Amino acid sequence: QVQLVESGGGLVQAGGSLRLSCAASGRTSGSYVMAWFRQAPGKERDIVTTITWNGGTTTYADSVKGRFTISRDNAKNTLYLQMNSLKPEDTAVYYCAARRFGIAKYDYWGQGTQVTVSS
């Protein structure tokens, strides 16, 4: 089992920045793909960005490319999401998630952290 706890959400004006953190604990050894998802009110949960825990290969949704950066600190078992140039449409609950490399389903989820961007 892997436990994930997000932090760092809040209220920010458009154009501002926030950094989210996701602390992982439990059985964190092994190869995982980590991801940030987000869910806006009345919408489906969408994947935002991913990173391989060991390899550092990243992917980004087109809507956040050039503005968001995913990173991880293996020594601290922590995943980060640096969000710059925030837009009101980035408002959502952001979730940290993990899946075993080679497995399609994300089995481990954090509780989510609210990000609100005011115009």
mmCIF file with all atom_site columns, C-alpha atoms in Angstrom:
data_model
loop_
_atom_site.group_PDB
_atom_site.id
_atom_site.type_symbol
_atom_site.label_atom_id
_atom_site.label_alt_id
_atom_site.label_comp_id
_atom_site.label_asym_id
_atom_site.label_entity_id
_atom_site.label_seq_id
_atom_site.pdbx_PDB_ins_code
_atom_site.Cartn_x
_atom_site.Cartn_y
_atom_site.Cartn_z
_atom_site.occupancy
_atom_site.B_iso_or_equiv
_atom_site.pdbx_formal_charge
_atom_site.auth_seq_id
_atom_site.auth_comp_id
_atom_site.auth_asym_id
_atom_site.auth_atom_id
_atom_site.pdbx_PDB_model_num
ATOM 1   C CA . GLN A 1 1   ? 0.000   0.000  0.000   1.00 0.00 ? 1   GLN A CA 1
ATOM 2   C CA . VAL A 1 2   ? 1.049   3.529  -0.753  1.00 0.00 ? 2   VAL A CA 1
ATOM 3   C CA . GLN A 1 3   ? -0.398  6.528  1.055   1.00 0.00 ? 3   GLN A CA 1
ATOM 4   C CA . LEU A 1 4   ? -0.431  9.921  -0.634  1.00 0.00 ? 4   LEU A CA 1
ATOM 5   C CA . VAL A 1 5   ? -1.073  13.270 1.041   1.00 0.00 ? 5   VAL A CA 1
ATOM 6   C CA . GLU A 1 6   ? -1.330  16.489 -0.958  1.00 0.00 ? 6   GLU A CA 1
ATOM 7   C CA . SER A 1 7   ? -0.740  19.997 0.316   1.00 0.00 ? 7   SER A CA 1
ATOM 8   C CA . GLY A 1 8   ? -0.184  23.480 -1.029  1.00 0.00 ? 8   GLY A CA 1
ATOM 9   C CA . GLY A 1 9   ? -3.521  24.370 -2.561  1.00 0.00 ? 9   GLY A CA 1
ATOM 10  C CA . GLY A 1 10  ? -5.176  27.709 -2.017  1.00 0.00 ? 10  GLY A CA 1
ATOM 11  C CA . LEU A 1 11  ? -6.559  30.863 -3.569  1.00 0.00 ? 11  LEU A CA 1
ATOM 12  C CA . VAL A 1 12  ? -4.444  32.804 -6.037  1.00 0.00 ? 12  VAL A CA 1
ATOM 13  C CA . GLN A 1 13  ? -5.058  35.553 -8.554  1.00 0.00 ? 13  GLN A CA 1
ATOM 14  C CA . ALA A 1 14  ? -4.818  34.886 -12.265 1.00 0.00 ? 14  ALA A CA 1
ATOM 15  C CA . GLY A 1 15  ? -1.203  35.037 -13.382 1.00 0.00 ? 15  GLY A CA 1
ATOM 16  C CA . GLY A 1 16  ? 0.038   33.872 -10.011 1.00 0.00 ? 16  GLY A CA 1
ATOM 17  C CA . SER A 1 17  ? 1.825   30.703 -8.953  1.00 0.00 ? 17  SER A CA 1
ATOM 18  C CA . LEU A 1 18  ? 1.323   27.831 -6.550  1.00 0.00 ? 18  LEU A CA 1
ATOM 19  C CA . ARG A 1 19  ? 3.341   24.750 -5.723  1.00 0.00 ? 19  ARG A CA 1
ATOM 20  C CA . LEU A 1 20  ? 1.575   21.563 -4.727  1.00 0.00 ? 20  LEU A CA 1
ATOM 21  C CA . SER A 1 21  ? 3.287   18.787 -2.825  1.00 0.00 ? 21  SER A CA 1
ATOM 22  C CA . CYS A 1 22  ? 2.404   15.123 -2.471  1.00 0.00 ? 22  CYS A CA 1
ATOM 23  C CA . ALA A 1 23  ? 4.079   13.154 0.289   1.00 0.00 ? 23  ALA A CA 1
ATOM 24  C CA . ALA A 1 24  ? 4.225   9.406  -0.296  1.00 0.00 ? 24  ALA A CA 1
ATOM 25  C CA . SER A 1 25  ? 4.560   6.800  2.429   1.00 0.00 ? 25  SER A CA 1
ATOM 26  C CA . GLY A 1 26  ? 4.188   3.080  2.816   1.00 0.00 ? 26  GLY A CA 1
ATOM 27  C CA . ARG A 1 27  ? 5.528   0.707  0.170   1.00 0.00 ? 27  ARG A CA 1
ATOM 28  C CA . THR A 1 28  ? 7.207   3.358  -1.938  1.00 0.00 ? 28  THR A CA 1
ATOM 29  C CA . SER A 1 29  ? 9.999   1.126  -3.226  1.00 0.00 ? 29  SER A CA 1
ATOM 30  C CA . GLY A 1 30  ? 9.616   -0.097 -6.757  1.00 0.00 ? 30  GLY A CA 1
ATOM 31  C CA . SER A 1 31  ? 8.801   1.523  -10.057 1.00 0.00 ? 31  SER A CA 1
ATOM 32  C CA . TYR A 1 32  ? 5.810   3.821  -10.009 1.00 0.00 ? 32  TYR A CA 1
ATOM 33  C CA . VAL A 1 33  ? 4.359   6.344  -12.366 1.00 0.00 ? 33  VAL A CA 1
ATOM 34  C CA . MET A 1 34  ? 3.173   9.380  -10.448 1.00 0.00 ? 34  MET A CA 1
ATOM 35  C CA . ALA A 1 35  ? 0.572   11.786 -11.722 1.00 0.00 ? 35  ALA A CA 1
ATOM 36  C CA . TRP A 1 36  ? -1.426  14.869 -10.953 1.00 0.00 ? 36  TRP A CA 1
ATOM 37  C CA . PHE A 1 37  ? -5.087  14.852 -11.888 1.00 0.00 ? 37  PHE A CA 1
ATOM 38  C CA . ARG A 1 38  ? -7.631  17.611 -11.484 1.00 0.00 ? 38  ARG A CA 1
ATOM 39  C CA . GLN A 1 39  ? -11.388 17.793 -11.300 1.00 0.00 ? 39  GLN A CA 1
ATOM 40  C CA . ALA A 1 40  ? -13.325 20.986 -11.792 1.00 0.00 ? 40  ALA A CA 1
ATOM 41  C CA . PRO A 1 41  ? -16.923 21.306 -10.543 1.00 0.00 ? 41  PRO A CA 1
ATOM 42  C CA . GLY A 1 42  ? -19.305 19.387 -12.776 1.00 0.00 ? 42  GLY A CA 1
ATOM 43  C CA . LYS A 1 43  ? -16.503 17.947 -14.878 1.00 0.00 ? 43  LYS A CA 1
ATOM 44  C CA . GLU A 1 44  ? -14.660 14.659 -15.112 1.00 0.00 ? 44  GLU A CA 1
ATOM 45  C CA . ARG A 1 45  ? -11.316 14.082 -13.462 1.00 0.00 ? 45  ARG A CA 1
ATOM 46  C CA . ASP A 1 46  ? -8.592  14.744 -16.031 1.00 0.00 ? 46  ASP A CA 1
ATOM 47  C CA . ILE A 1 47  ? -4.940  13.849 -16.020 1.00 0.00 ? 47  ILE A CA 1
ATOM 48  C CA . VAL A 1 48  ? -2.666  16.871 -15.929 1.00 0.00 ? 48  VAL A CA 1
ATOM 49  C CA . THR A 1 49  ? 0.871   15.537 -15.847 1.00 0.00 ? 49  THR A CA 1
ATOM 50  C CA . THR A 1 50  ? 2.870   12.377 -15.132 1.00 0.00 ? 50  THR A CA 1
ATOM 51  C CA . ILE A 1 51  ? 6.400   11.440 -14.150 1.00 0.00 ? 51  ILE A CA 1
ATOM 52  C CA . THR A 1 52  ? 8.144   8.120  -13.802 1.00 0.00 ? 52  THR A CA 1
ATOM 53  C CA . TRP A 1 53  ? 9.420   7.854  -10.259 1.00 0.00 ? 53  TRP A CA 1
ATOM 54  C CA . ASN A 1 54  ? 12.852  6.576  -11.195 1.00 0.00 ? 54  ASN A CA 1
ATOM 55  C CA . GLY A 1 55  ? 13.344  7.678  -14.770 1.00 0.00 ? 55  GLY A CA 1
ATOM 56  C CA . GLY A 1 56  ? 11.984  11.192 -14.588 1.00 0.00 ? 56  GLY A CA 1
ATOM 57  C CA . THR A 1 57  ? 10.180  10.985 -17.933 1.00 0.00 ? 57  THR A CA 1
ATOM 58  C CA . THR A 1 58  ? 7.332   13.496 -17.963 1.00 0.00 ? 58  THR A CA 1
ATOM 59  C CA . THR A 1 59  ? 4.131   14.112 -19.895 1.00 0.00 ? 59  THR A CA 1
ATOM 60  C CA . TYR A 1 60  ? 1.803   17.109 -19.819 1.00 0.00 ? 60  TYR A CA 1
ATOM 61  C CA . ALA A 1 61  ? -1.718  17.894 -20.939 1.00 0.00 ? 61  ALA A CA 1
ATOM 62  C CA . ASP A 1 62  ? -1.721  20.482 -23.701 1.00 0.00 ? 62  ASP A CA 1
ATOM 63  C CA . SER A 1 63  ? -3.632  22.897 -21.482 1.00 0.00 ? 63  SER A CA 1
ATOM 64  C CA . VAL A 1 64  ? -0.763  23.168 -18.990 1.00 0.00 ? 64  VAL A CA 1
ATOM 65  C CA . LYS A 1 65  ? 2.327   22.777 -21.176 1.00 0.00 ? 65  LYS A CA 1
ATOM 66  C CA . GLY A 1 66  ? 4.790   25.554 -20.573 1.00 0.00 ? 66  GLY A CA 1
ATOM 67  C CA . ARG A 1 67  ? 3.057   26.636 -17.357 1.00 0.00 ? 67  ARG A CA 1
ATOM 68  C CA . PHE A 1 68  ? 3.159   23.597 -15.047 1.00 0.00 ? 68  PHE A CA 1
ATOM 69  C CA . THR A 1 69  ? 6.189   21.541 -14.060 1.00 0.00 ? 69  THR A CA 1
ATOM 70  C CA . ILE A 1 70  ? 6.095   18.165 -12.347 1.00 0.00 ? 70  ILE A CA 1
ATOM 71  C CA . SER A 1 71  ? 9.089   17.007 -10.344 1.00 0.00 ? 71  SER A CA 1
ATOM 72  C CA . ARG A 1 72  ? 9.952   14.592 -7.579  1.00 0.00 ? 72  ARG A CA 1
ATOM 73  C CA . ASP A 1 73  ? 12.427  14.290 -4.735  1.00 0.00 ? 73  ASP A CA 1
ATOM 74  C CA . ASN A 1 74  ? 13.081  10.609 -4.236  1.00 0.00 ? 74  ASN A CA 1
ATOM 75  C CA . ALA A 1 75  ? 15.011  11.174 -1.030  1.00 0.00 ? 75  ALA A CA 1
ATOM 76  C CA . LYS A 1 76  ? 11.964  12.844 0.498   1.00 0.00 ? 76  LYS A CA 1
ATOM 77  C CA . ASN A 1 77  ? 9.390   10.600 -1.239  1.00 0.00 ? 77  ASN A CA 1
ATOM 78  C CA . THR A 1 78  ? 7.664   13.738 -2.404  1.00 0.00 ? 78  THR A CA 1
ATOM 79  C CA . LEU A 1 79  ? 6.075   14.746 -5.681  1.00 0.00 ? 79  LEU A CA 1
ATOM 80  C CA . TYR A 1 80  ? 5.649   18.395 -6.667  1.00 0.00 ? 80  TYR A CA 1
ATOM 81  C CA . LEU A 1 81  ? 3.605   20.396 -9.113  1.00 0.00 ? 81  LEU A CA 1
ATOM 82  C CA . GLN A 1 82  ? 4.816   23.911 -9.813  1.00 0.00 ? 82  GLN A CA 1
ATOM 83  C CA . MET A 1 83  ? 2.006   25.896 -11.380 1.00 0.00 ? 83  MET A CA 1
ATOM 84  C CA . ASN A 1 84  ? 2.803   29.243 -12.980 1.00 0.00 ? 84  ASN A CA 1
ATOM 85  C CA . SER A 1 85  ? 0.739   31.710 -14.995 1.00 0.00 ? 85  SER A CA 1
ATOM 86  C CA . LEU A 1 86  ? -2.405  30.319 -13.440 1.00 0.00 ? 86  LEU A CA 1
ATOM 87  C CA . LYS A 1 87  ? -5.725  30.885 -15.163 1.00 0.00 ? 87  LYS A CA 1
ATOM 88  C CA . PRO A 1 88  ? -9.267  30.784 -13.776 1.00 0.00 ? 88  PRO A CA 1
ATOM 89  C CA . GLU A 1 89  ? -9.841  27.614 -15.785 1.00 0.00 ? 89  GLU A CA 1
ATOM 90  C CA . ASP A 1 90  ? -7.156  25.914 -13.688 1.00 0.00 ? 90  ASP A CA 1
ATOM 91  C CA . THR A 1 91  ? -9.541  26.051 -10.735 1.00 0.00 ? 91  THR A CA 1
ATOM 92  C CA . ALA A 1 92  ? -10.123 22.484 -9.570  1.00 0.00 ? 92  ALA A CA 1
ATOM 93  C CA . VAL A 1 93  ? -9.387  19.928 -6.914  1.00 0.00 ? 93  VAL A CA 1
ATOM 94  C CA . TYR A 1 94  ? -5.955  18.533 -7.640  1.00 0.00 ? 94  TYR A CA 1
ATOM 95  C CA . TYR A 1 95  ? -5.174  14.906 -6.857  1.00 0.00 ? 95  TYR A CA 1
ATOM 96  C CA . CYS A 1 96  ? -1.904  13.083 -6.611  1.00 0.00 ? 96  CYS A CA 1
ATOM 97  C CA . ALA A 1 97  ? -1.986  9.482  -7.860  1.00 0.00 ? 97  ALA A CA 1
ATOM 98  C CA . ALA A 1 98  ? 0.331   6.532  -8.360  1.00 0.00 ? 98  ALA A CA 1
ATOM 99  C CA . ARG A 1 99  ? 0.334   3.361  -10.393 1.00 0.00 ? 99  ARG A CA 1
ATOM 100 C CA . ARG A 1 100 ? 2.789   0.520  -10.823 1.00 0.00 ? 100 ARG A CA 1
ATOM 101 C CA . PHE A 1 101 ? 4.884   0.874  -13.970 1.00 0.00 ? 101 PHE A CA 1
ATOM 102 C CA . GLY A 1 102 ? 3.302   -1.333 -16.630 1.00 0.00 ? 102 GLY A CA 1
ATOM 103 C CA . ILE A 1 103 ? -0.117  -1.251 -14.966 1.00 0.00 ? 103 ILE A CA 1
ATOM 104 C CA . ALA A 1 104 ? -2.698  1.055  -16.523 1.00 0.00 ? 104 ALA A CA 1
ATOM 105 C CA . LYS A 1 105 ? -4.843  1.751  -13.471 1.00 0.00 ? 105 LYS A CA 1
ATOM 106 C CA . TYR A 1 106 ? -3.939  4.319  -10.850 1.00 0.00 ? 106 TYR A CA 1
ATOM 107 C CA . ASP A 1 107 ? -4.492  2.433  -7.628  1.00 0.00 ? 107 ASP A CA 1
ATOM 108 C CA . TYR A 1 108 ? -3.329  4.998  -5.110  1.00 0.00 ? 108 TYR A CA 1
ATOM 109 C CA . TRP A 1 109 ? -4.862  8.427  -4.628  1.00 0.00 ? 109 TRP A CA 1
ATOM 110 C CA . GLY A 1 110 ? -4.499  11.349 -2.300  1.00 0.00 ? 110 GLY A CA 1
ATOM 111 C CA . GLN A 1 111 ? -7.435  13.164 -0.767  1.00 0.00 ? 111 GLN A CA 1
ATOM 112 C CA . GLY A 1 112 ? -7.108  16.169 -3.063  1.00 0.00 ? 112 GLY A CA 1
ATOM 113 C CA . THR A 1 113 ? -6.285  19.817 -2.542  1.00 0.00 ? 113 THR A CA 1
ATOM 114 C CA . GLN A 1 114 ? -8.357  22.754 -3.768  1.00 0.00 ? 114 GLN A CA 1
ATOM 115 C CA . VAL A 1 115 ? -6.830  25.290 -6.129  1.00 0.00 ? 115 VAL A CA 1
ATOM 116 C CA . THR A 1 116 ? -8.896  28.376 -6.862  1.00 0.00 ? 116 THR A CA 1
ATOM 117 C CA . VAL A 1 117 ? -7.740  30.987 -9.353  1.00 0.00 ? 117 VAL A CA 1
ATOM 118 C CA . SER A 1 118 ? -9.600  34.289 -9.278  1.00 0.00 ? 118 SER A CA 1
ATOM 119 C CA . SER A 1 119 ? -9.870  36.546 -12.297 1.00 0.00 ? 119 SER A CA 1
#
